[in-house]
Amino acid sequence: EDQVTQSPEALRLQEGESSSLNCSYTVSGLRGLFWYRQDPGKGPEFLFTLYSAGEEKEKERLKATLTKKESFLHITAPKPEDSATYLCAVQERNRDDKIIFGKGTRLHILP
Amino acid sequence: EADIYQTPRYLVIGTGKKITLECSQTMGHDKMYWYQQDPGMELHLIHYSYGVNSTEKGDLSSESTVSRIRTEHFPLTLESARPSHTSQYLCASSDHQGIYEQYFGPGTRLTVT
């Protein structure tokens, strides 16, 4: 069964304390992996698309990486405004209509 | 910032009422989606559209219907609301070019009493 699993479910960090969020996936073939940020009561905001193993993308304090089985979202020296839920989603090859979302990681950065 | 809009943002309605949730986008995207999301849970796809006059059901069984008469507009209708329909409804759109990076609206929080 195709799955996207994110860990941890929740993470509390001190401001400046770097860490990583994990997204592991099981699909028959990967077309693309997406990271989104979601603030409470709002729709997800697109961050990155990764297409193939070894690819990396960066945006401010965030860096996303991809292997054949998982993706990491690295957060370097986070600030309180980075607090949000981070969602991972996978688009399966040859199933353009099927995008599977994980449950997300709730990140809280303490000042 | 993505140009995709949803109205209303919040709705409290009684059981049995008919409701329509509105979604519009100004990006000219072909593909549009409706998702349902409960607190702390993943997004579940309930409907999607490849373009005008195209509508498809998603993975989550739903008693709602959608229409796509114009590219920019993708309303979702519940003929008879029930308490089990209480949830957050998210509309999204993407370019129909193979890799479906989705741009989401702010959501409609629906409560059925």
Coordinates of N, CA, C and O in Angstrom, one line a residue, chain B:
Chain B
E1 N 2.7 35.0 -3.5 CA 1.6 34.5 -2.8 C 0.6 34.0 -3.9 O 0.3 34.7 -4.9
A2 N 0.1 32.8 -3.7 CA -0.9 32.2 -4.7 C -2.2 33.0 -4.7 O -2.7 33.4 -3.6
D3 N -2.8 33.1 -5.9 CA -4.0 33.8 -6.0 C -5.2 32.8 -6.1 O -5.7 32.6 -7.2
I4 N -5.5 32.3 -5.0 CA -6.6 31.3 -4.9 C -7.5 31.7 -3.7 O -6.9 31.9 -2.6
Y5 N -8.7 31.8 -3.9 CA -9.6 32.4 -2.9 C -10.8 31.4 -2.5 O -11.3 30.7 -3.4
Q6 N -11.1 31.4 -1.3 CA -12.3 30.6 -0.8 C -13.2 31.4 0.0 O -12.8 32.2 0.8
T7 N -14.5 31.2 -0.2 CA -15.5 31.8 0.6 C -16.6 30.8 0.9 O -16.9 30.0 0.0
P8 N -17.3 30.9 2.1 CA -16.8 31.7 3.2 C -15.6 31.1 3.9 O -15.3 30.0 3.6
R9 N -15.0 31.8 4.8 CA -13.9 31.3 5.5 C -14.4 30.4 6.7 O -13.8 29.4 7.1
Y10 N -15.5 30.8 7.3 CA -16.1 30.1 8.3 C -17.6 30.0 8.1 O -18.2 30.9 7.6
L11 N -18.2 28.8 8.4 CA -19.6 28.6 8.2 C -20.2 27.7 9.3 O -19.7 26.6 9.4
V12 N -21.2 28.1 10.0 CA -21.9 27.3 10.9 C -23.4 27.1 10.4 O -24.0 28.2 10.1
I13 N -23.8 25.9 10.2 CA -25.1 25.7 9.5 C -25.8 24.5 10.2 O -25.1 23.6 10.7
G14 N -27.1 24.5 10.1 CA -27.9 23.4 10.7 C -28.0 22.2 9.8 O -27.8 22.3 8.5
T15 N -28.3 21.1 10.4 CA -28.4 19.8 9.6 C -29.5 19.9 8.6 O -30.6 20.5 8.8
G16 N -29.2 19.4 7.4 CA -30.2 19.3 6.3 C -30.1 20.5 5.3 O -30.8 20.4 4.3
K17 N -29.4 21.5 5.7 CA -29.2 22.6 4.8 C -28.4 22.3 3.6 O -27.4 21.5 3.7
K18 N -28.7 23.0 2.5 CA -27.8 22.9 1.3 C -26.8 24.0 1.3 O -27.1 25.2 1.6
I19 N -25.5 23.7 1.1 CA -24.5 24.7 1.1 C -23.6 24.6 -0.1 O -23.4 23.5 -0.6
T20 N -23.0 25.7 -0.5 CA -22.0 25.7 -1.6 C -20.8 26.5 -1.1 O -20.9 27.6 -0.6
L21 N -19.6 25.8 -1.2 CA -18.4 26.4 -0.8 C -17.7 26.9 -2.1 O -17.6 26.1 -3.1
E22 N -17.3 28.2 -2.1 CA -16.8 28.7 -3.4 C -15.2 28.7 -3.4 O -14.6 28.8 -2.4
C23 N -14.7 28.5 -4.6 CA -13.3 28.5 -4.8 C -13.0 29.1 -6.2 O -13.5 28.7 -7.2
S24 N -12.1 30.1 -6.2 CA -11.7 30.8 -7.4 C -10.2 31.0 -7.4 O -9.6 31.3 -6.4
Q25 N -9.6 30.8 -8.6 CA -8.2 31.1 -8.8 C -8.0 31.9 -10.0 O -8.7 31.8 -11.0
T26 N -6.9 32.8 -10.0 CA -6.7 33.7 -11.1 C -5.4 33.4 -11.7 O -4.8 34.3 -12.5
M27 N -4.8 32.2 -11.6 CA -3.6 31.8 -12.1 C -3.7 31.1 -13.5 O -2.7 30.8 -14.1
G28 N -4.9 30.9 -13.9 CA -5.1 30.2 -15.2 C -4.8 28.7 -15.1 O -4.6 28.1 -16.2
H29 N -4.7 28.1 -13.9 CA -4.4 26.7 -13.8 C -5.5 25.8 -14.3 O -6.7 26.1 -14.0
D30 N -5.1 24.7 -15.0 CA -6.1 23.8 -15.5 C -6.7 22.9 -14.4 O -7.9 22.6 -14.3
K31 N -5.8 22.4 -13.5 CA -6.3 21.4 -12.5 C -6.6 22.1 -11.2 O -5.9 22.9 -10.7
M32 N -7.8 21.6 -10.7 CA -8.2 22.1 -9.4 C -8.7 20.9 -8.5 O -9.1 19.9 -9.0
Y33 N -8.6 21.1 -7.2 CA -8.9 20.0 -6.2 C -9.7 20.6 -5.0 O -9.6 21.7 -4.7
W34 N -10.4 19.6 -4.4 CA -11.0 19.9 -3.1 C -10.4 18.8 -2.1 O -10.5 17.6 -2.5
Y35 N -9.9 19.2 -1.0 CA -9.5 18.3 0.1 C -10.3 18.6 1.3 O -10.8 19.7 1.6
Q36 N -10.4 17.5 2.2 CA -10.9 17.6 3.5 C -9.8 17.4 4.5 O -9.0 16.4 4.3
Q37 N -9.8 18.2 5.5 CA -8.7 18.0 6.5 C -9.3 18.2 7.9 O -9.8 19.2 8.3
D38 N -9.1 17.1 8.8 CA -9.5 17.2 10.2 C -8.3 17.6 11.0 O -7.1 17.3 10.5
P39 N -8.4 18.1 12.2 CA -7.2 18.6 13.0 C -6.2 17.4 13.2 O -6.6 16.4 13.6
G40 N -5.0 17.7 12.9 CA -3.9 16.7 13.1 C -3.9 15.6 12.1 O -3.1 14.6 12.3
M41 N -4.7 15.7 11.1 CA -4.8 14.5 10.2 C -4.4 15.0 8.8 O -4.2 16.2 8.5
E42 N -4.1 14.0 7.9 CA -3.7 14.3 6.6 C -4.8 14.8 5.7 O -6.0 14.7 6.1
L43 N -4.4 15.4 4.6 CA -5.4 15.9 3.7 C -6.0 14.7 2.9 O -5.2 13.8 2.5
H44 N -7.3 14.7 2.7 CA -7.9 13.7 1.9 C -8.6 14.3 0.7 O -9.4 15.2 0.8
L45 N -8.3 13.8 -0.5 CA -8.8 14.3 -1.7 C -10.2 13.9 -1.9 O -10.5 12.6 -1.9
I46 N -11.1 14.8 -2.1 CA -12.6 14.4 -2.3 C -13.0 14.6 -3.8 O -13.9 13.9 -4.3
H47 N -12.5 15.7 -4.4 CA -12.8 15.9 -5.8 C -11.7 16.6 -6.5 O -10.9 17.3 -5.9
Y48 N -11.6 16.4 -7.9 CA -10.6 17.1 -8.6 C -11.1 17.3 -10.1 O -12.1 16.6 -10.5
S49 N -10.4 18.2 -10.8 CA -10.9 18.5 -12.1 C -9.6 18.8 -13.0 O -8.7 19.5 -12.6
Y50 N -9.6 18.3 -14.2 CA -8.5 18.5 -15.1 C -8.7 19.8 -15.9 O -7.7 20.3 -16.5
G51 N -9.9 20.3 -16.0 CA -10.2 21.5 -16.7 C -11.7 21.6 -16.9 O -12.5 20.9 -16.2
V52 N -12.1 22.6 -17.7 CA -13.6 22.9 -17.9 C -14.3 21.6 -18.3 O -13.8 20.8 -19.1
N53 N -15.4 21.4 -17.6 CA -16.4 20.3 -17.9 C -15.8 18.9 -17.4 O -16.3 17.9 -17.7
S54 N -14.7 18.9 -16.7 CA -14.1 17.7 -16.2 C -14.2 17.7 -14.7 O -13.8 18.7 -14.0
T55 N -14.8 16.6 -14.1 CA -14.8 16.4 -12.6 C -14.6 15.0 -12.3 O -15.1 14.1 -13.1
E56 N -13.8 14.7 -11.3 CA -13.5 13.3 -10.9 C -13.7 13.2 -9.3 O -13.4 14.2 -8.6
K57 N -14.0 12.0 -8.9 CA -14.1 11.8 -7.4 C -12.7 11.4 -6.9 O -11.9 10.7 -7.6
G58 N -12.3 11.8 -5.7 CA -11.1 11.4 -5.1 C -11.1 10.2 -4.3 O -12.1 9.4 -4.5
D59 N -10.2 10.0 -3.5 CA -10.1 8.8 -2.7 C -11.1 8.7 -1.6 O -11.6 7.6 -1.2
L60 N -11.5 9.9 -1.0 CA -12.4 9.9 0.1 C -13.8 9.9 -0.4 O -14.2 10.8 -1.2
S61 N -14.6 9.0 0.1 CA -16.0 9.0 -0.3 C -16.7 10.2 0.3 O -16.5 10.6 1.4
S62 N -17.4 10.9 -0.6 CA -18.0 12.1 -0.2 C -19.4 12.3 -0.7 O -19.7 11.7 -1.8
E63 N -20.3 12.9 0.0 CA -21.6 13.2 -0.4 C -21.8 14.5 -1.1 O -22.9 15.0 -1.4
S64 N -20.6 15.1 -1.4 CA -20.6 16.4 -2.1 C -20.5 16.3 -3.6 O -20.2 15.2 -4.1
T65 N -20.8 17.3 -4.3 CA -20.7 17.4 -5.8 C -19.9 18.6 -6.1 O -19.9 19.6 -5.4
V66 N -19.3 18.6 -7.3 CA -18.6 19.8 -7.8 C -19.0 20.1 -9.3 O -19.5 19.2 -9.9
S67 N -18.6 21.2 -9.7 CA -18.8 21.6 -11.1 C -17.6 22.4 -11.6 O -17.0 23.1 -10.8
R68 N -17.4 22.4 -12.9 CA -16.3 23.2 -13.5 C -16.8 23.8 -14.8 O -16.5 23.2 -15.9
I69 N -17.5 24.9 -14.7 CA -18.0 25.5 -15.9 C -17.0 26.5 -16.4 O -17.0 26.8 -17.6
R70 N -16.3 27.1 -15.5 CA -15.2 28.1 -15.9 C -13.9 27.6 -15.4 O -13.8 27.0 -14.3
T71 N -12.8 28.0 -16.1 CA -11.5 27.5 -15.6 C -11.2 28.0 -14.2 O -10.6 27.3 -13.4
E72 N -11.6 29.2 -13.9 CA -11.2 29.8 -12.6 C -12.1 29.5 -11.4 O -11.7 29.8 -10.3
H73 N -13.2 28.8 -11.7 CA -14.2 28.6 -10.6 C -14.5 27.1 -10.4 O -14.7 26.4 -11.4
F74 N -14.4 26.6 -9.1 CA -14.6 25.2 -8.8 C -15.4 25.1 -7.5 O -14.9 24.7 -6.5
P75 N -16.7 25.3 -7.6 CA -17.5 25.3 -6.3 C -17.8 23.8 -5.9 O -18.0 22.9 -6.7
L76 N -18.0 23.7 -4.6 CA -18.3 22.4 -4.0 C -19.7 22.5 -3.3 O -19.9 23.5 -2.5
T77 N -20.6 21.6 -3.5 CA -21.9 21.7 -3.0 C -22.3 20.5 -2.1 O -22.0 19.3 -2.6
L78 N -22.8 20.7 -1.0 CA -23.4 19.7 -0.1 C -24.9 19.8 -0.2 O -25.4 20.9 0.3
E79 N -25.7 18.9 -0.7 CA -27.1 19.0 -0.8 C -27.8 19.0 0.5 O -28.8 19.7 0.7
S80 N -27.3 18.2 1.5 CA -27.9 18.1 2.8 C -26.8 17.9 3.8 O -26.3 16.8 4.0
A81 N -26.5 19.0 4.5 CA -25.4 18.9 5.4 C -25.7 18.1 6.7 O -26.9 18.1 7.2
R82 N -24.7 17.4 7.1 CA -24.8 16.5 8.4 C -23.7 16.9 9.3 O -22.6 17.3 8.8
P83 N -23.8 16.6 10.6 CA -22.7 16.8 11.5 C -21.4 16.1 11.1 O -20.3 16.7 11.4
S84 N -21.5 15.0 10.4 CA -20.3 14.3 10.0 C -19.5 15.1 8.9 O -18.4 14.8 8.6
H85 N -20.1 16.1 8.3 CA -19.5 17.0 7.3 C -18.6 18.1 8.0 O -17.9 18.8 7.3
T86 N -18.7 18.2 9.3 CA -17.9 19.2 10.0 C -16.4 18.9 9.8 O -15.9 17.8 10.1
S87 N -15.7 19.9 9.2 CA -14.3 19.7 8.8 C -13.8 21.0 8.2 O -14.5 22.0 8.1
Q88 N -12.5 21.0 7.9 CA -11.9 22.0 7.1 C -11.8 21.6 5.7 O -11.4 20.5 5.4
Y89 N -12.3 22.5 4.8 CA -12.3 22.2 3.3 C -11.3 23.1 2.6 O -11.4 24.3 2.7
L90 N -10.3 22.5 1.9 CA -9.3 23.2 1.3 C -9.4 23.0 -0.2 O -9.5 21.9 -0.7
C91 N -9.3 24.1 -0.9 CA -9.3 24.1 -2.4 C -7.8 24.4 -2.9 O -7.1 25.1 -2.2
A92 N -7.4 23.8 -4.0 CA -6.1 23.9 -4.5 C -6.1 23.9 -6.0 O -7.1 23.4 -6.6
S93 N -5.1 24.4 -6.6 CA -5.0 24.4 -8.1 C -3.5 24.1 -8.5 O -2.6 24.3 -7.7
S94 N -3.3 23.6 -9.7 CA -2.0 23.4 -10.2 C -2.0 23.5 -11.7 O -3.0 23.3 -12.3
D95 N -0.8 23.7 -12.2 CA -0.6 23.7 -13.7 C -0.7 22.2 -14.1 O -0.1 21.3 -13.5
H96 N -1.4 22.0 -15.2 CA -1.5 20.6 -15.7 C -0.3 20.3 -16.6 O -0.4 20.2 -17.8
Q97 N 0.9 20.2 -16.0 CA 2.1 19.9 -16.8 C 2.9 18.8 -16.2 O 4.1 18.7 -16.4
G98 N 2.3 17.9 -15.5 CA 2.9 16.7 -15.1 C 3.4 16.6 -13.6 O 3.1 15.6 -13.0
I99 N 4.0 17.7 -13.2 CA 4.4 17.7 -11.8 C 3.4 18.7 -11.1 O 3.4 19.9 -11.4
Y100 N 2.6 18.1 -10.2 CA 1.5 18.9 -9.7 C 1.8 19.6 -8.4 O 1.3 19.2 -7.3
E101 N 2.6 20.6 -8.4 CA 2.8 21.5 -7.3 C 1.5 22.2 -7.1 O 1.0 22.9 -8.0
Q102 N 0.9 22.1 -5.9 CA -0.4 22.6 -5.7 C -0.3 23.9 -4.9 O 0.5 24.0 -3.9
Y103 N -1.2 24.8 -5.2 CA -1.3 26.1 -4.5 C -2.7 26.1 -3.8 O -3.7 25.9 -4.5
F104 N -2.7 26.3 -2.5 CA -3.9 26.2 -1.7 C -4.5 27.5 -1.4 O -3.9 28.5 -1.2
G105 N -5.9 27.5 -1.3 CA -6.6 28.6 -0.7 C -6.5 28.6 0.8 O -6.0 27.6 1.4
P106 N -7.1 29.6 1.5 CA -7.1 29.7 2.9 C -8.0 28.7 3.7 O -7.8 28.5 4.9
G107 N -8.9 28.0 2.9 CA -9.8 27.0 3.6 C -11.1 27.6 4.0 O -11.3 28.8 4.3
T108 N -12.1 26.7 4.2 CA -13.4 27.0 4.7 C -13.6 26.0 5.9 O -13.5 24.8 5.8
R109 N -13.8 26.6 7.1 CA -14.0 25.8 8.3 C -15.5 25.7 8.4 O -16.3 26.6 8.7
L110 N -16.1 24.4 8.2 CA -17.5 24.2 8.2 C -17.9 23.4 9.5 O -17.3 22.4 9.9
T111 N -18.9 24.0 10.2 CA -19.5 23.3 11.3 C -20.9 23.1 11.1 O -21.7 24.0 10.8
V112 N -21.4 21.8 11.2 CA -22.8 21.5 11.0 C -23.4 21.1 12.3 O -22.9 20.1 13.0
T113 N -24.4 21.8 12.8 CA -25.0 21.6 14.1 C -26.2 20.7 14.0 O -26.8 20.6 13.0

